[in-house]
């Protein structure tokens, strides 16, 4: 298990799914955690895990410095940011509205960018010198597109390259701040349950795309996040960890 004792973290989208599992995992590995979510029920998840909680709409980018300051006031430093909050609005290129596009991009990419920017400003000033690990959550939909989710897929594609730009900027500046991407495959969370309501049978169909023939447990994704958050991988930056049960590794005919 990675040792995160002495480290402090912000995890967005903590009220359910991968975010909730990540709060629990980082706490179990010893980190102090501030979980945030637009949904106030995130407080229950955080309280049960011994974490702090703040209501945050990640797309409200003016609020990001305040959230980072809250972590600084509570813990004295910021070591880890997990940009996990994400939304899907299922529309194809022919149907997508300007409003839906802006909403998805506001959360998935603008919010992630603003989180990186605010976290770097704080991580540069950590006691003892710059240090930190930023983990952005993309999706296998950023590697193989879903025809009905044009905004989601393309925003997650942008997250992948955003992470690489952040990673290389920080490295070139001499900051000891790493930035990596976790790419989950189909994971049993709120997003999939919502999609199942619209498309009955979707979860089983998606599970069948993995050679393991199952969905991921959010805790399995959180384990990859905890690894990247830790000091176990100091030369990993700009990297992508695929947590998809082999779904993208198998030839489509098998
Ligand atoms: N579940 C999957 O199959 C899957 C696959 C690939 C990638 N992902 C990604 O994993 C991440 C977590 O999703 P999940 O599967 O746990 O879904 P989820 O719906 O269970 O959790 C998402 C959380 O984000 C919060 N959120 C939504 N909009 C927000 C906003 N504007 N500000 C703050 N919080 C907001 C929600 O309230 C929710 O608690 C997302 O970025 C998602 O795109 C999920």
JSON list of C-alpha atoms in Angstrom, two decimals, residues 92-191:
[
{"chain": "A", "resi": 92, "resn": "UNK", "atom": "CA", "xyz": [-24.29, 13.19, -30.80]},
{"chain": "A", "resi": 93, "resn": "UNK", "atom": "CA", "xyz": [-22.60, 15.78, -33.00]},
{"chain": "A", "resi": 94, "resn": "UNK", "atom": "CA", "xyz": [-25.93, 16.35, -34.77]},
{"chain": "A", "resi": 95, "resn": "UNK", "atom": "CA", "xyz": [-27.91, 16.89, -31.56]},
{"chain": "A", "resi": 96, "resn": "UNK", "atom": "CA", "xyz": [-25.51, 18.58, -29.20]},
{"chain": "A", "resi": 97, "resn": "UNK", "atom": "CA", "xyz": [-26.60, 22.03, -28.04]},
{"chain": "A", "resi": 98, "resn": "UNK", "atom": "CA", "xyz": [-24.28, 24.92, -27.26]},
{"chain": "A", "resi": 99, "resn": "UNK", "atom": "CA", "xyz": [-25.55, 24.81, -23.67]},
{"chain": "A", "resi": 100, "resn": "UNK", "atom": "CA", "xyz": [-24.80, 21.09, -23.25]},
{"chain": "A", "resi": 101, "resn": "UNK", "atom": "CA", "xyz": [-21.36, 21.50, -24.81]},
{"chain": "A", "resi": 102, "resn": "UNK", "atom": "CA", "xyz": [-20.47, 24.39, -22.48]},
{"chain": "A", "resi": 103, "resn": "UNK", "atom": "CA", "xyz": [-21.80, 22.54, -19.42]},
{"chain": "A", "resi": 104, "resn": "UNK", "atom": "CA", "xyz": [-19.75, 19.40, -20.11]},
{"chain": "A", "resi": 105, "resn": "UNK", "atom": "CA", "xyz": [-16.63, 21.38, -21.00]},
{"chain": "A", "resi": 106, "resn": "UNK", "atom": "CA", "xyz": [-17.12, 23.64, -17.96]},
{"chain": "A", "resi": 107, "resn": "UNK", "atom": "CA", "xyz": [-16.93, 20.70, -15.56]},
{"chain": "A", "resi": 108, "resn": "UNK", "atom": "CA", "xyz": [-14.70, 18.21, -17.35]},
{"chain": "A", "resi": 109, "resn": "UNK", "atom": "CA", "xyz": [-11.99, 20.42, -18.81]},
{"chain": "A", "resi": 110, "resn": "UNK", "atom": "CA", "xyz": [-12.31, 24.03, -17.60]},
{"chain": "A", "resi": 111, "resn": "UNK", "atom": "CA", "xyz": [-12.78, 22.87, -14.00]},
{"chain": "A", "resi": 112, "resn": "UNK", "atom": "CA", "xyz": [-9.82, 20.50, -14.34]},
{"chain": "A", "resi": 113, "resn": "UNK", "atom": "CA", "xyz": [-7.64, 23.26, -15.80]},
{"chain": "A", "resi": 114, "resn": "UNK", "atom": "CA", "xyz": [-8.60, 25.67, -13.01]},
{"chain": "A", "resi": 115, "resn": "UNK", "atom": "CA", "xyz": [-7.89, 22.99, -10.40]},
{"chain": "A", "resi": 116, "resn": "UNK", "atom": "CA", "xyz": [-4.42, 22.38, -11.85]},
{"chain": "A", "resi": 117, "resn": "UNK", "atom": "CA", "xyz": [-3.68, 26.12, -11.97]},
{"chain": "A", "resi": 118, "resn": "UNK", "atom": "CA", "xyz": [-4.77, 26.77, -8.38]},
{"chain": "A", "resi": 119, "resn": "UNK", "atom": "CA", "xyz": [-3.02, 23.65, -7.05]},
{"chain": "A", "resi": 120, "resn": "UNK", "atom": "CA", "xyz": [0.29, 24.50, -8.74]},
{"chain": "A", "resi": 121, "resn": "UNK", "atom": "CA", "xyz": [0.22, 27.97, -7.17]},
{"chain": "A", "resi": 122, "resn": "UNK", "atom": "CA", "xyz": [-0.10, 26.34, -3.73]},
{"chain": "A", "resi": 123, "resn": "UNK", "atom": "CA", "xyz": [2.24, 23.37, -4.35]},
{"chain": "A", "resi": 124, "resn": "UNK", "atom": "CA", "xyz": [5.03, 25.74, -5.42]},
{"chain": "A", "resi": 125, "resn": "UNK", "atom": "CA", "xyz": [4.87, 27.31, -1.96]},
{"chain": "A", "resi": 126, "resn": "UNK", "atom": "CA", "xyz": [4.80, 24.10, 0.08]},
{"chain": "A", "resi": 127, "resn": "UNK", "atom": "CA", "xyz": [7.04, 24.23, 3.18]},
{"chain": "A", "resi": 128, "resn": "UNK", "atom": "CA", "xyz": [10.39, 22.69, 2.18]},
{"chain": "A", "resi": 129, "resn": "UNK", "atom": "CA", "xyz": [10.02, 23.62, -1.50]},
{"chain": "A", "resi": 130, "resn": "UNK", "atom": "CA", "xyz": [7.75, 22.85, -4.42]},
{"chain": "A", "resi": 131, "resn": "UNK", "atom": "CA", "xyz": [6.22, 19.38, -4.39]},
{"chain": "A", "resi": 132, "resn": "UNK", "atom": "CA", "xyz": [3.00, 17.72, -5.38]},
{"chain": "A", "resi": 133, "resn": "UNK", "atom": "CA", "xyz": [1.08, 15.23, -7.48]},
{"chain": "A", "resi": 134, "resn": "UNK", "atom": "CA", "xyz": [-1.92, 16.10, -9.63]},
{"chain": "A", "resi": 135, "resn": "UNK", "atom": "CA", "xyz": [-4.08, 13.28, -10.96]},
{"chain": "A", "resi": 136, "resn": "UNK", "atom": "CA", "xyz": [-6.66, 14.06, -13.63]},
{"chain": "A", "resi": 137, "resn": "UNK", "atom": "CA", "xyz": [-9.39, 11.56, -14.47]},
{"chain": "A", "resi": 138, "resn": "UNK", "atom": "CA", "xyz": [-10.06, 10.97, -18.16]},
{"chain": "A", "resi": 139, "resn": "UNK", "atom": "CA", "xyz": [-11.91, 7.97, -19.64]},
{"chain": "A", "resi": 140, "resn": "UNK", "atom": "CA", "xyz": [-11.47, 5.19, -22.17]},
{"chain": "A", "resi": 141, "resn": "UNK", "atom": "CA", "xyz": [-14.01, 7.30, -24.10]},
{"chain": "A", "resi": 142, "resn": "UNK", "atom": "CA", "xyz": [-11.05, 9.61, -24.77]},
{"chain": "A", "resi": 143, "resn": "UNK", "atom": "CA", "xyz": [-9.35, 6.77, -26.65]},
{"chain": "A", "resi": 144, "resn": "UNK", "atom": "CA", "xyz": [-12.25, 5.10, -28.45]},
{"chain": "A", "resi": 145, "resn": "UNK", "atom": "CA", "xyz": [-15.22, 7.41, -28.96]},
{"chain": "A", "resi": 146, "resn": "UNK", "atom": "CA", "xyz": [-18.88, 6.95, -28.06]},
{"chain": "A", "resi": 147, "resn": "UNK", "atom": "CA", "xyz": [-20.97, 8.22, -31.00]},
{"chain": "A", "resi": 148, "resn": "UNK", "atom": "CA", "xyz": [-23.67, 9.61, -28.69]},
{"chain": "A", "resi": 149, "resn": "UNK", "atom": "CA", "xyz": [-21.35, 11.45, -26.30]},
{"chain": "A", "resi": 150, "resn": "UNK", "atom": "CA", "xyz": [-19.48, 13.95, -28.46]},
{"chain": "A", "resi": 151, "resn": "UNK", "atom": "CA", "xyz": [-18.95, 16.53, -25.72]},
{"chain": "A", "resi": 152, "resn": "UNK", "atom": "CA", "xyz": [-17.93, 13.96, -23.09]},
{"chain": "A", "resi": 153, "resn": "UNK", "atom": "CA", "xyz": [-15.47, 12.07, -25.29]},
{"chain": "A", "resi": 154, "resn": "UNK", "atom": "CA", "xyz": [-13.82, 15.16, -26.67]},
{"chain": "A", "resi": 155, "resn": "UNK", "atom": "CA", "xyz": [-13.58, 16.86, -23.26]},
{"chain": "A", "resi": 156, "resn": "UNK", "atom": "CA", "xyz": [-11.90, 13.75, -21.84]},
{"chain": "A", "resi": 157, "resn": "UNK", "atom": "CA", "xyz": [-9.50, 13.73, -24.79]},
{"chain": "A", "resi": 158, "resn": "UNK", "atom": "CA", "xyz": [-8.62, 17.29, -23.82]},
{"chain": "A", "resi": 159, "resn": "UNK", "atom": "CA", "xyz": [-7.98, 16.17, -20.23]},
{"chain": "A", "resi": 160, "resn": "UNK", "atom": "CA", "xyz": [-5.32, 13.74, -21.46]},
{"chain": "A", "resi": 161, "resn": "UNK", "atom": "CA", "xyz": [-3.32, 16.43, -23.25]},
{"chain": "A", "resi": 162, "resn": "UNK", "atom": "CA", "xyz": [-3.95, 19.01, -20.52]},
{"chain": "A", "resi": 163, "resn": "UNK", "atom": "CA", "xyz": [-2.19, 16.65, -18.08]},
{"chain": "A", "resi": 164, "resn": "UNK", "atom": "CA", "xyz": [0.81, 16.35, -20.40]},
{"chain": "A", "resi": 165, "resn": "UNK", "atom": "CA", "xyz": [1.05, 20.11, -20.81]},
{"chain": "A", "resi": 166, "resn": "UNK", "atom": "CA", "xyz": [0.85, 20.64, -17.04]},
{"chain": "A", "resi": 167, "resn": "UNK", "atom": "CA", "xyz": [3.38, 17.86, -16.43]},
{"chain": "A", "resi": 168, "resn": "UNK", "atom": "CA", "xyz": [5.95, 19.16, -18.89]},
{"chain": "A", "resi": 169, "resn": "UNK", "atom": "CA", "xyz": [5.52, 22.79, -17.84]},
{"chain": "A", "resi": 170, "resn": "UNK", "atom": "CA", "xyz": [6.13, 21.91, -14.18]},
{"chain": "A", "resi": 171, "resn": "UNK", "atom": "CA", "xyz": [9.13, 19.73, -15.02]},
{"chain": "A", "resi": 172, "resn": "UNK", "atom": "CA", "xyz": [10.69, 22.42, -17.26]},
{"chain": "A", "resi": 173, "resn": "UNK", "atom": "CA", "xyz": [10.20, 25.02, -14.53]},
{"chain": "A", "resi": 174, "resn": "UNK", "atom": "CA", "xyz": [12.02, 22.76, -12.08]},
{"chain": "A", "resi": 175, "resn": "UNK", "atom": "CA", "xyz": [8.93, 22.33, -9.90]},
{"chain": "A", "resi": 176, "resn": "UNK", "atom": "CA", "xyz": [8.75, 18.98, -8.12]},
{"chain": "A", "resi": 177, "resn": "UNK", "atom": "CA", "xyz": [5.11, 18.74, -9.17]},
{"chain": "A", "resi": 178, "resn": "UNK", "atom": "CA", "xyz": [3.99, 15.76, -11.23]},
{"chain": "A", "resi": 179, "resn": "UNK", "atom": "CA", "xyz": [0.78, 15.50, -13.25]},
{"chain": "A", "resi": 180, "resn": "UNK", "atom": "CA", "xyz": [-0.64, 12.24, -14.56]},
{"chain": "A", "resi": 181, "resn": "UNK", "atom": "CA", "xyz": [-3.90, 10.89, -15.94]},
{"chain": "A", "resi": 182, "resn": "UNK", "atom": "CA", "xyz": [-5.92, 7.89, -14.80]},
{"chain": "A", "resi": 183, "resn": "UNK", "atom": "CA", "xyz": [-8.08, 6.44, -17.56]},
{"chain": "A", "resi": 184, "resn": "UNK", "atom": "CA", "xyz": [-10.92, 4.39, -16.11]},
{"chain": "A", "resi": 185, "resn": "UNK", "atom": "CA", "xyz": [-12.93, 1.96, -18.15]},
{"chain": "A", "resi": 186, "resn": "UNK", "atom": "CA", "xyz": [-16.51, 1.04, -17.27]},
{"chain": "A", "resi": 187, "resn": "UNK", "atom": "CA", "xyz": [-16.83, 1.42, -13.51]},
{"chain": "A", "resi": 188, "resn": "UNK", "atom": "CA", "xyz": [-19.90, 0.72, -11.41]},
{"chain": "A", "resi": 189, "resn": "UNK", "atom": "CA", "xyz": [-20.82, 4.26, -10.31]},
{"chain": "A", "resi": 190, "resn": "UNK", "atom": "CA", "xyz": [-23.59, 6.85, -10.51]},
{"chain": "A", "resi": 191, "resn": "UNK", "atom": "CA", "xyz": [-22.73, 7.84, -14.09]}
]
